[in-house]
Tab-separated table of C-alpha atoms in Angstrom:
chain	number	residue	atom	x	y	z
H	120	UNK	CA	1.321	-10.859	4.968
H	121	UNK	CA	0.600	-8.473	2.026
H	122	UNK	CA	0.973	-5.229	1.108
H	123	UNK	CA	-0.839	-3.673	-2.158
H	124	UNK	CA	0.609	-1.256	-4.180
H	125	UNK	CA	-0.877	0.659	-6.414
H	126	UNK	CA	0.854	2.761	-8.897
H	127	UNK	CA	-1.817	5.115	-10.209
H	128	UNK	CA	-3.489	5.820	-6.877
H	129	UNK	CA	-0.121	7.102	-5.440
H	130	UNK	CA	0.841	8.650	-8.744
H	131	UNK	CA	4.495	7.567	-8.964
H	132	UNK	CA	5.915	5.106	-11.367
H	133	UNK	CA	6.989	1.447	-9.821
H	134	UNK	CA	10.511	2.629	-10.094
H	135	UNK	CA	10.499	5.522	-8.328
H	136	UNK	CA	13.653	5.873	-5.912
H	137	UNK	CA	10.922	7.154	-2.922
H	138	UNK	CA	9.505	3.439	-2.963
H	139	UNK	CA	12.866	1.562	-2.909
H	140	UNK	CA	13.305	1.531	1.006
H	141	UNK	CA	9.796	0.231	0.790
H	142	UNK	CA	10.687	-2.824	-1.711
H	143	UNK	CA	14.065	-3.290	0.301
H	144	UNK	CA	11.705	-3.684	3.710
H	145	UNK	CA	9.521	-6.099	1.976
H	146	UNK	CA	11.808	-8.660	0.430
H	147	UNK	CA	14.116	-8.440	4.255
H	148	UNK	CA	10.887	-9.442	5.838
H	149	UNK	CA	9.722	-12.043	3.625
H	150	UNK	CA	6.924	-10.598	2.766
H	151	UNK	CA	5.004	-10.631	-0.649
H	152	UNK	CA	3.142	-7.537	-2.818
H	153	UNK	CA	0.272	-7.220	-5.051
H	154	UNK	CA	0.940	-4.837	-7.557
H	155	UNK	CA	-1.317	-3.524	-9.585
H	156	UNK	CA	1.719	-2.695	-12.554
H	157	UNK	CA	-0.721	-3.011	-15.720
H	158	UNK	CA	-2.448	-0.821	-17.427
H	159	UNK	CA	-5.618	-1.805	-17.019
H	160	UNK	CA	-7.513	-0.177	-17.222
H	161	UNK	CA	-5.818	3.228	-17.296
H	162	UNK	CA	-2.840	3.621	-19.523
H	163	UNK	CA	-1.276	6.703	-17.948
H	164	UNK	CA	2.263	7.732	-17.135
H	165	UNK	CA	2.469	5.507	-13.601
H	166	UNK	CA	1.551	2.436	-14.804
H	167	UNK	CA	3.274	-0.108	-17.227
H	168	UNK	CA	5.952	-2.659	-17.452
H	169	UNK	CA	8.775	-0.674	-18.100
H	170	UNK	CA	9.011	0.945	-14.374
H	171	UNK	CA	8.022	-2.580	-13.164
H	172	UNK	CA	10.707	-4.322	-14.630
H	173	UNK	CA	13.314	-1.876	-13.326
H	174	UNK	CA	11.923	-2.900	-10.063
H	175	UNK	CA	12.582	-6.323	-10.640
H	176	UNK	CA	15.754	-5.795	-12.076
H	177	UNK	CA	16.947	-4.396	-8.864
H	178	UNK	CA	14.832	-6.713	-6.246
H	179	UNK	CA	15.054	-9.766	-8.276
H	180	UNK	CA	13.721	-12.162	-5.361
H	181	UNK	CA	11.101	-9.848	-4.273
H	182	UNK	CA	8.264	-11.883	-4.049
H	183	UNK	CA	5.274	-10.243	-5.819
H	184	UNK	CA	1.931	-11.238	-7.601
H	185	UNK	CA	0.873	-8.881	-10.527
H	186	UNK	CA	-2.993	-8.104	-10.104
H	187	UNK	CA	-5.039	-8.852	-13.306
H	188	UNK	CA	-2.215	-10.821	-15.895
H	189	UNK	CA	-1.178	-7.488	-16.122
H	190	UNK	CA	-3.653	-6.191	-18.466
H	191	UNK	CA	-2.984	-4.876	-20.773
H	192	UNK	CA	0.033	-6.148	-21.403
H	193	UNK	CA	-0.245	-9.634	-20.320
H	194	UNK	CA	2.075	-11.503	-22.370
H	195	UNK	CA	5.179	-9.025	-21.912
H	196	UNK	CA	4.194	-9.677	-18.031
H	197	UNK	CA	4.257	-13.411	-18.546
H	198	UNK	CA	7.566	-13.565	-20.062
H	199	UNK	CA	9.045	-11.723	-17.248
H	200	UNK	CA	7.890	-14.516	-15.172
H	201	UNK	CA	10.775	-16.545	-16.871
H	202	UNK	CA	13.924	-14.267	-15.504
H	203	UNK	CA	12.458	-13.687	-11.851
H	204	UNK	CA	11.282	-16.821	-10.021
H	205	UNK	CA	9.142	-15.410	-7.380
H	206	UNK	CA	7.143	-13.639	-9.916
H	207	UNK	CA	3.411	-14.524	-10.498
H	208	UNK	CA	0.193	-13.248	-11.635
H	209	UNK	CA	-3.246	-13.409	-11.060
H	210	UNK	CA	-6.289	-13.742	-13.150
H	211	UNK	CA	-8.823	-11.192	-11.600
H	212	UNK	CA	-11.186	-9.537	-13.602
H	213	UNK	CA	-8.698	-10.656	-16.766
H	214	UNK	CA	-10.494	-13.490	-18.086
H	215	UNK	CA	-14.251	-12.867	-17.706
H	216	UNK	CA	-16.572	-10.867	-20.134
H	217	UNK	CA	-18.554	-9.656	-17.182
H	218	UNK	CA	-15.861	-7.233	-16.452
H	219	UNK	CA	-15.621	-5.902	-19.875
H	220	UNK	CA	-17.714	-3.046	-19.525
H	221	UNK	CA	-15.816	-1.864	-16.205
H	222	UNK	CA	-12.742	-2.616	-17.465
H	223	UNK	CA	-12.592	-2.532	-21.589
H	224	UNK	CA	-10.394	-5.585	-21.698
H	225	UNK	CA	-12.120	-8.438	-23.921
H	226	UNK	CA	-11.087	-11.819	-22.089
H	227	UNK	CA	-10.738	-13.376	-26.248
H	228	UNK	CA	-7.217	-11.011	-26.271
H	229	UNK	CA	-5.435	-13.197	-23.944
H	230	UNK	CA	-4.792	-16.673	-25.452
H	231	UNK	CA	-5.728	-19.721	-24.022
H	232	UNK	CA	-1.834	-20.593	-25.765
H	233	UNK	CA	-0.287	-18.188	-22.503
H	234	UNK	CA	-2.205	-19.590	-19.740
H	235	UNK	CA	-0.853	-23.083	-20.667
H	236	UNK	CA	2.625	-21.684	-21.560
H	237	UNK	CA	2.671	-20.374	-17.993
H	238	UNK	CA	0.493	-22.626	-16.115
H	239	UNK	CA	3.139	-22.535	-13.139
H	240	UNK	CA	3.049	-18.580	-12.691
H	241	UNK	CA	-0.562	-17.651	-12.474
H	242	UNK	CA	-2.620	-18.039	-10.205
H	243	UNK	CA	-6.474	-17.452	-9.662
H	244	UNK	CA	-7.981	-14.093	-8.320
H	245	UNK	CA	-11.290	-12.549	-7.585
H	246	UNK	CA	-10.881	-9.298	-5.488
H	247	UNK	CA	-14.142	-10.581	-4.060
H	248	UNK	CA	-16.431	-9.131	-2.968
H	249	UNK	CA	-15.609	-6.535	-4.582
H	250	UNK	CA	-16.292	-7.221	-8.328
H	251	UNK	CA	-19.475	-5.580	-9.761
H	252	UNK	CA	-20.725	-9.578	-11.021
H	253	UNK	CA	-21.123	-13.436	-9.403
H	254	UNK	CA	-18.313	-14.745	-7.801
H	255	UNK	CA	-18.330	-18.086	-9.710
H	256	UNK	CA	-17.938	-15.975	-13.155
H	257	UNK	CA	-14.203	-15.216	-11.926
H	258	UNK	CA	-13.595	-18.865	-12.207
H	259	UNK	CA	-15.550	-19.378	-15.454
H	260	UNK	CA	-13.060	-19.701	-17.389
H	261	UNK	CA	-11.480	-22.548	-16.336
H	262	UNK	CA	-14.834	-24.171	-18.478
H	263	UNK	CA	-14.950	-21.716	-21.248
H	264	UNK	CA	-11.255	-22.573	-22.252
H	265	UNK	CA	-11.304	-25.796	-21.591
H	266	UNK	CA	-8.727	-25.957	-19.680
H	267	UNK	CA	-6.929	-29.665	-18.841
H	268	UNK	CA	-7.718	-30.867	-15.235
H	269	UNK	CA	-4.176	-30.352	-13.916
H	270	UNK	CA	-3.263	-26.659	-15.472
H	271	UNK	CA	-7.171	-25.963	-13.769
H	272	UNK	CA	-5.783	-27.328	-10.503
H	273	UNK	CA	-2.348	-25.243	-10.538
H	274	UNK	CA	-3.683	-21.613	-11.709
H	275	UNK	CA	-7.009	-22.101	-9.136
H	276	UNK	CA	-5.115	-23.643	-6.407
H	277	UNK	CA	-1.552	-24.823	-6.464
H	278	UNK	CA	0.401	-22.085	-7.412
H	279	UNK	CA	-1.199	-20.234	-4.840
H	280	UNK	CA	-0.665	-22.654	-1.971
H	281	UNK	CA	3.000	-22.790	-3.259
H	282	UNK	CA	3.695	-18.997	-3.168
H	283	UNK	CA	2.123	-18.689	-0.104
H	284	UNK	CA	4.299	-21.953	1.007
H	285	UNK	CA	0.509	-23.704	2.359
């Protein structure tokens, strides 16, 4: 089971103490979070990796998925990836020029480089149906960067099956 969280819509920074009980609850039962922690694309006083991080700091088996690589700070997100083991994120609307012009993030600023780097801890995403452009352009990029066969397999299917334990 799930549970989204999104910063900006309940204006209150990751780290606020109001939403600790609520991280403590989800790590006891097991459960996992999306969290929409980026900036992307708002950059406003809720969002961002600092109140993330203290989050993780405190929760550091808390089981979460960070919702578009963390645009726009993608590579700071990644490297957290290397201190907390049940952290991953996923690729929606990051990698694809048709979100561009809902978004502003150009898909060139995130290096092919990090999604090899961190094969292991990303992991495809769509938020289908609700993107404003074909389904198949979310996966795209697997093509446009040519990607190797295996790192193609783990980001659009294995990591996934393995954080979800499949």
């Amino acid at each position: 089971m799930t549970t989204p969280l999104r910063v900006l819509i309940l204006e209150d920074r990751a780290d606020d103490a109001r939403l600790m009980p609520f991280y403590e609850r989800v790590a006891e039962r097991q459960r996992f979070l999306i969290v929409h922690a980026g900036t992307m694309p708002y950059r406003d006083a809720f969002t961002g990796l600092e109140g993330f991080r203290a989050v993780m700091g405190r929760f550091p088996t808390l089981r979460v998925i960070v919702a578009h690589l963390g645009a726009f700070d993608t590579e700071s997100f990644l490297k957290l990836t290397e201190a907390f083991p049940n952290l991953y994120l996923d690729t929606t609307m990051a990698l694809t020029p048709h979100a561009t012009p809902y978004l502003g993030l150009d898909p060139a600023t995130i290096p092919t480089e990090l999604l090899l780097r961190y094969q292991d801890r990303i992991m495809f995403g769509s938020d289908f149906p609700l993107i404003p452009y074909p389904y198949e352009e979310e996966q795209r990029f697997v093509e446009t960067r040519e990607l190797p066969d295996a790192v193609a397999r783990k980001i659009l299917y294995e990591n996934a099956a393995r954080f979800l334990a499949l």
